[in-house]
């Protein structure tokens, strides 16, 4: 029996997933990462979506 996949939610940040992973996007295409941990974009601002590029940190101040 294989180990369950570890997923960690980061408040205000990405979703961390134990890798390696293959991610299936809504259009049917896939993104693969061989890293030991992968940060997935949860805010939709990433320039390398579905992977996180820390764009969530760049909030406009009022």
mmCIF file of N, CA and C in Angstrom:
data_model
loop_
_atom_site.group_PDB
_atom_site.id
_atom_site.type_symbol
_atom_site.label_atom_id
_atom_site.label_comp_id
_atom_site.label_asym_id
_atom_site.label_seq_id
_atom_site.Cartn_x
_atom_site.Cartn_y
_atom_site.Cartn_z
ATOM 1 N N UNK A 1 0.837 -1.176 0.000
ATOM 2 C CA UNK A 1 0.000 0.000 0.000
ATOM 3 C C UNK A 1 0.887 1.247 0.000
ATOM 4 N N UNK A 2 0.571 2.210 -0.872
ATOM 5 C CA UNK A 2 1.405 3.411 -0.956
ATOM 6 C C UNK A 2 0.977 4.441 0.087
ATOM 7 N N UNK A 3 1.914 5.338 0.404
ATOM 8 C CA UNK A 3 1.633 6.392 1.371
ATOM 9 C C UNK A 3 0.633 7.387 0.795
ATOM 10 N N UNK A 4 -0.209 7.996 1.632
ATOM 11 C CA UNK A 4 -1.100 9.030 1.136
ATOM 12 C C UNK A 4 -0.300 10.258 0.712
ATOM 13 N N UNK A 5 -0.831 11.025 -0.208
ATOM 14 C CA UNK A 5 -0.172 12.245 -0.666
ATOM 15 C C UNK A 5 -0.314 13.307 0.413
ATOM 16 N N UNK A 6 0.771 13.971 0.740
ATOM 17 C CA UNK A 6 0.745 15.025 1.752
ATOM 18 C C UNK A 6 0.471 16.364 1.080
ATOM 19 N N UNK A 7 -0.556 17.066 1.560
ATOM 20 C CA UNK A 7 -0.925 18.390 1.054
ATOM 21 C C UNK A 7 -1.024 19.319 2.247
ATOM 22 N N UNK A 8 -0.407 20.509 2.128
ATOM 23 C CA UNK A 8 -0.457 21.478 3.227
ATOM 24 C C UNK A 8 -0.968 22.808 2.697
ATOM 25 N N UNK A 9 -2.012 23.320 3.311
ATOM 26 C CA UNK A 9 -2.581 24.613 2.949
ATOM 27 C C UNK A 9 -1.822 25.695 3.707
ATOM 28 N N UNK A 10 -1.417 26.758 3.013
ATOM 29 C CA UNK A 10 -0.730 27.883 3.635
ATOM 30 C C UNK A 10 -1.664 29.087 3.554
ATOM 31 N N UNK A 11 -2.086 29.596 4.698
ATOM 32 C CA UNK A 11 -3.017 30.732 4.722
ATOM 33 C C UNK A 11 -2.403 31.922 3.972
ATOM 34 N N UNK A 12 -3.116 32.413 2.964
ATOM 35 C CA UNK A 12 -2.637 33.547 2.181
ATOM 36 C C UNK A 12 -1.528 33.190 1.212
ATOM 37 N N UNK A 13 -1.247 31.914 1.050
ATOM 38 C CA UNK A 13 -0.141 31.499 0.190
ATOM 39 C C UNK A 13 -0.508 30.306 -0.656
ATOM 40 N N UNK A 14 0.482 29.525 -1.032
ATOM 41 C CA UNK A 14 0.258 28.399 -1.935
ATOM 42 C C UNK A 14 -0.238 27.140 -1.215
ATOM 43 N N UNK A 15 -0.555 26.154 -2.004
ATOM 44 C CA UNK A 15 -0.862 24.812 -1.514
ATOM 45 C C UNK A 15 0.407 24.002 -1.734
ATOM 46 N N UNK A 16 0.961 23.441 -0.686
ATOM 47 C CA UNK A 16 2.197 22.658 -0.787
ATOM 48 C C UNK A 16 1.848 21.181 -0.898
ATOM 49 N N UNK A 17 2.436 20.531 -1.913
ATOM 50 C CA UNK A 17 2.164 19.126 -2.186
ATOM 51 C C UNK A 17 3.487 18.381 -2.239
ATOM 52 N N UNK A 18 3.532 17.236 -1.573
ATOM 53 C CA UNK A 18 4.741 16.410 -1.636
ATOM 54 C C UNK A 18 4.874 15.880 -3.056
ATOM 55 N N UNK A 19 6.024 16.080 -3.681
ATOM 56 C CA UNK A 19 6.256 15.665 -5.068
ATOM 57 C C UNK A 19 7.033 14.381 -5.122
ATOM 58 N N UNK A 20 7.370 13.955 -6.301
ATOM 59 C CA UNK A 20 7.054 14.557 -7.594
ATOM 60 C C UNK A 20 5.565 14.410 -7.936
ATOM 61 N N UNK A 21 5.085 15.330 -8.804
ATOM 62 C CA UNK A 21 3.667 15.342 -9.159
ATOM 63 C C UNK A 21 3.461 15.594 -10.655
ATOM 64 N N UNK A 22 2.313 15.158 -11.139
ATOM 65 C CA UNK A 22 1.812 15.550 -12.442
ATOM 66 C C UNK A 22 0.468 16.215 -12.179
ATOM 67 N N UNK A 23 0.310 17.444 -12.659
ATOM 68 C CA UNK A 23 -0.886 18.237 -12.419
ATOM 69 C C UNK A 23 -1.670 18.319 -13.722
ATOM 70 N N UNK A 24 -2.940 17.959 -13.667
ATOM 71 C CA UNK A 24 -3.803 18.070 -14.844
ATOM 72 C C UNK A 24 -4.595 19.364 -14.756
ATOM 73 N N UNK A 25 -4.470 20.196 -15.795
ATOM 74 C CA UNK A 25 -5.173 21.472 -15.837
ATOM 75 C C UNK A 25 -6.565 21.309 -16.422
ATOM 76 N N UNK A 26 -7.383 22.340 -16.298
ATOM 77 C CA UNK A 26 -8.774 22.298 -16.760
ATOM 78 C C UNK A 26 -8.884 22.012 -18.255
ATOM 79 N N UNK A 27 -7.888 22.454 -19.024
ATOM 80 C CA UNK A 27 -7.933 22.227 -20.477
ATOM 81 C C UNK A 27 -7.409 20.860 -20.893
ATOM 82 N N UNK A 28 -7.043 20.034 -19.919
ATOM 83 C CA UNK A 28 -6.557 18.686 -20.201
ATOM 84 C C UNK A 28 -5.046 18.576 -20.325
ATOM 85 N N UNK A 29 -4.338 19.702 -20.391
ATOM 86 C CA UNK A 29 -2.875 19.664 -20.462
ATOM 87 C C UNK A 29 -2.319 19.309 -19.085
ATOM 88 N N UNK A 30 -1.061 18.919 -19.044
ATOM 89 C CA UNK A 30 -0.442 18.530 -17.783
ATOM 90 C C UNK A 30 0.862 19.281 -17.553
ATOM 91 N N UNK A 31 1.190 19.458 -16.286
ATOM 92 C CA UNK A 31 2.448 20.045 -15.849
ATOM 93 C C UNK A 31 3.069 19.037 -14.892
ATOM 94 N N UNK A 32 4.343 18.727 -15.098
ATOM 95 C CA UNK A 32 5.033 17.756 -14.255
ATOM 96 C C UNK A 32 6.176 18.427 -13.510
ATOM 97 N N UNK A 33 6.340 18.073 -12.249
ATOM 98 C CA UNK A 33 7.462 18.562 -11.463
ATOM 99 C C UNK A 33 8.086 17.382 -10.734
ATOM 100 N N UNK A 34 9.383 17.299 -10.785
ATOM 101 C CA UNK A 34 10.126 16.234 -10.104
ATOM 102 C C UNK A 34 10.628 16.674 -8.731
ATOM 103 N N UNK A 35 10.297 17.888 -8.328
ATOM 104 C CA UNK A 35 10.767 18.409 -7.029
ATOM 105 C C UNK A 35 10.188 17.605 -5.873
ATOM 106 N N UNK A 36 10.856 17.640 -4.720
ATOM 107 C CA UNK A 36 10.386 16.898 -3.540
ATOM 108 C C UNK A 36 9.149 17.545 -2.924
ATOM 109 N N UNK A 37 8.963 18.842 -3.176
ATOM 110 C CA UNK A 37 7.764 19.549 -2.724
ATOM 111 C C UNK A 37 7.416 20.588 -3.771
ATOM 112 N N UNK A 38 6.136 20.714 -4.068
ATOM 113 C CA UNK A 38 5.679 21.618 -5.111
ATOM 114 C C UNK A 38 4.697 22.611 -4.499
ATOM 115 N N UNK A 39 4.873 23.905 -4.826
ATOM 116 C CA UNK A 39 3.961 24.950 -4.364
ATOM 117 C C UNK A 39 2.996 25.267 -5.503
ATOM 118 N N UNK A 40 1.706 25.007 -5.269
ATOM 119 C CA UNK A 40 0.679 25.269 -6.276
ATOM 120 C C UNK A 40 -0.002 26.599 -5.974
ATOM 121 N N UNK A 41 -0.216 27.394 -7.011
ATOM 122 C CA UNK A 41 -0.837 28.708 -6.868
ATOM 123 C C UNK A 41 -2.286 28.565 -6.416
ATOM 124 N N UNK A 42 -2.643 29.300 -5.363
ATOM 125 C CA UNK A 42 -4.016 29.295 -4.872
ATOM 126 C C UNK A 42 -4.705 30.642 -5.111
ATOM 127 N N UNK A 43 -3.938 31.662 -5.545
ATOM 128 C CA UNK A 43 -4.512 33.002 -5.705
ATOM 129 C C UNK A 43 -4.819 33.352 -7.159
ATOM 130 N N UNK A 44 -4.214 32.626 -8.108
ATOM 131 C CA UNK A 44 -4.455 32.903 -9.523
ATOM 132 C C UNK A 44 -3.579 33.987 -10.111
ATOM 133 N N UNK A 45 -2.657 34.560 -9.349
ATOM 134 C CA UNK A 45 -1.792 35.650 -9.823
ATOM 135 C C UNK A 45 -0.483 35.175 -10.444
ATOM 136 N N UNK A 46 -0.130 33.925 -10.273
ATOM 137 C CA UNK A 46 1.171 33.421 -10.694
ATOM 138 C C UNK A 46 1.377 33.505 -12.203
ATOM 139 N N UNK A 47 2.550 33.955 -12.590
ATOM 140 C CA UNK A 47 2.925 33.988 -14.005
ATOM 141 C C UNK A 47 3.316 32.619 -14.526
ATOM 142 N N UNK A 48 3.487 31.651 -13.620
ATOM 143 C CA UNK A 48 3.837 30.277 -14.031
ATOM 144 C C UNK A 48 2.777 29.292 -13.548
ATOM 145 N N UNK A 49 1.532 29.778 -13.499
ATOM 146 C CA UNK A 49 0.404 28.969 -13.044
ATOM 147 C C UNK A 49 0.397 27.622 -13.747
ATOM 148 N N UNK A 50 0.168 26.518 -13.075
ATOM 149 C CA UNK A 50 -0.385 26.340 -11.749
ATOM 150 C C UNK A 50 0.648 26.362 -10.630
ATOM 151 N N UNK A 51 1.923 26.570 -10.962
ATOM 152 C CA UNK A 51 2.953 26.628 -9.935
ATOM 153 C C UNK A 51 3.010 28.033 -9.342
ATOM 154 N N UNK A 52 3.372 28.126 -8.096
ATOM 155 C CA UNK A 52 3.426 29.403 -7.391
ATOM 156 C C UNK A 52 4.729 30.131 -7.706
ATOM 157 N N UNK A 53 4.631 31.448 -7.980
ATOM 158 C CA UNK A 53 5.829 32.269 -8.155
ATOM 159 C C UNK A 53 5.904 33.368 -7.094
ATOM 160 N N UNK A 54 5.184 33.221 -6.014
ATOM 161 C CA UNK A 54 5.081 34.128 -4.861
ATOM 162 C C UNK A 54 4.400 35.454 -5.192
ATOM 163 N N UNK A 55 3.642 35.524 -6.271
ATOM 164 C CA UNK A 55 2.904 36.743 -6.609
ATOM 165 C C UNK A 55 1.886 37.103 -5.542
ATOM 166 N N UNK A 56 1.461 36.147 -4.722
ATOM 167 C CA UNK A 56 0.504 36.427 -3.650
ATOM 168 C C UNK A 56 1.073 37.415 -2.638
ATOM 169 N N UNK A 57 2.383 37.568 -2.614
ATOM 170 C CA UNK A 57 3.023 38.487 -1.668
ATOM 171 C C UNK A 57 2.905 39.948 -2.117
ATOM 172 N N UNK A 58 2.622 40.169 -3.384
ATOM 173 C CA UNK A 58 2.587 41.520 -3.969
ATOM 174 C C UNK A 58 1.181 42.098 -3.927
ATOM 175 N N UNK A 59 0.716 42.411 -2.762
ATOM 176 C CA UNK A 59 -0.618 42.987 -2.603
ATOM 177 C C UNK A 59 -0.514 44.505 -2.711
ATOM 178 N N UNK A 60 -1.434 45.113 -3.435
ATOM 179 C CA UNK A 60 -1.457 46.566 -3.542
ATOM 180 C C UNK A 60 -1.932 47.161 -2.227
ATOM 181 N N UNK A 61 -1.256 48.195 -1.789
ATOM 182 C CA UNK A 61 -1.641 48.878 -0.556
ATOM 183 C C UNK A 61 -2.542 50.053 -0.901
ATOM 184 N N UNK A 62 -3.563 50.255 -0.076
ATOM 185 C CA UNK A 62 -4.511 51.358 -0.322
ATOM 186 C C UNK A 62 -4.137 52.580 0.468
#
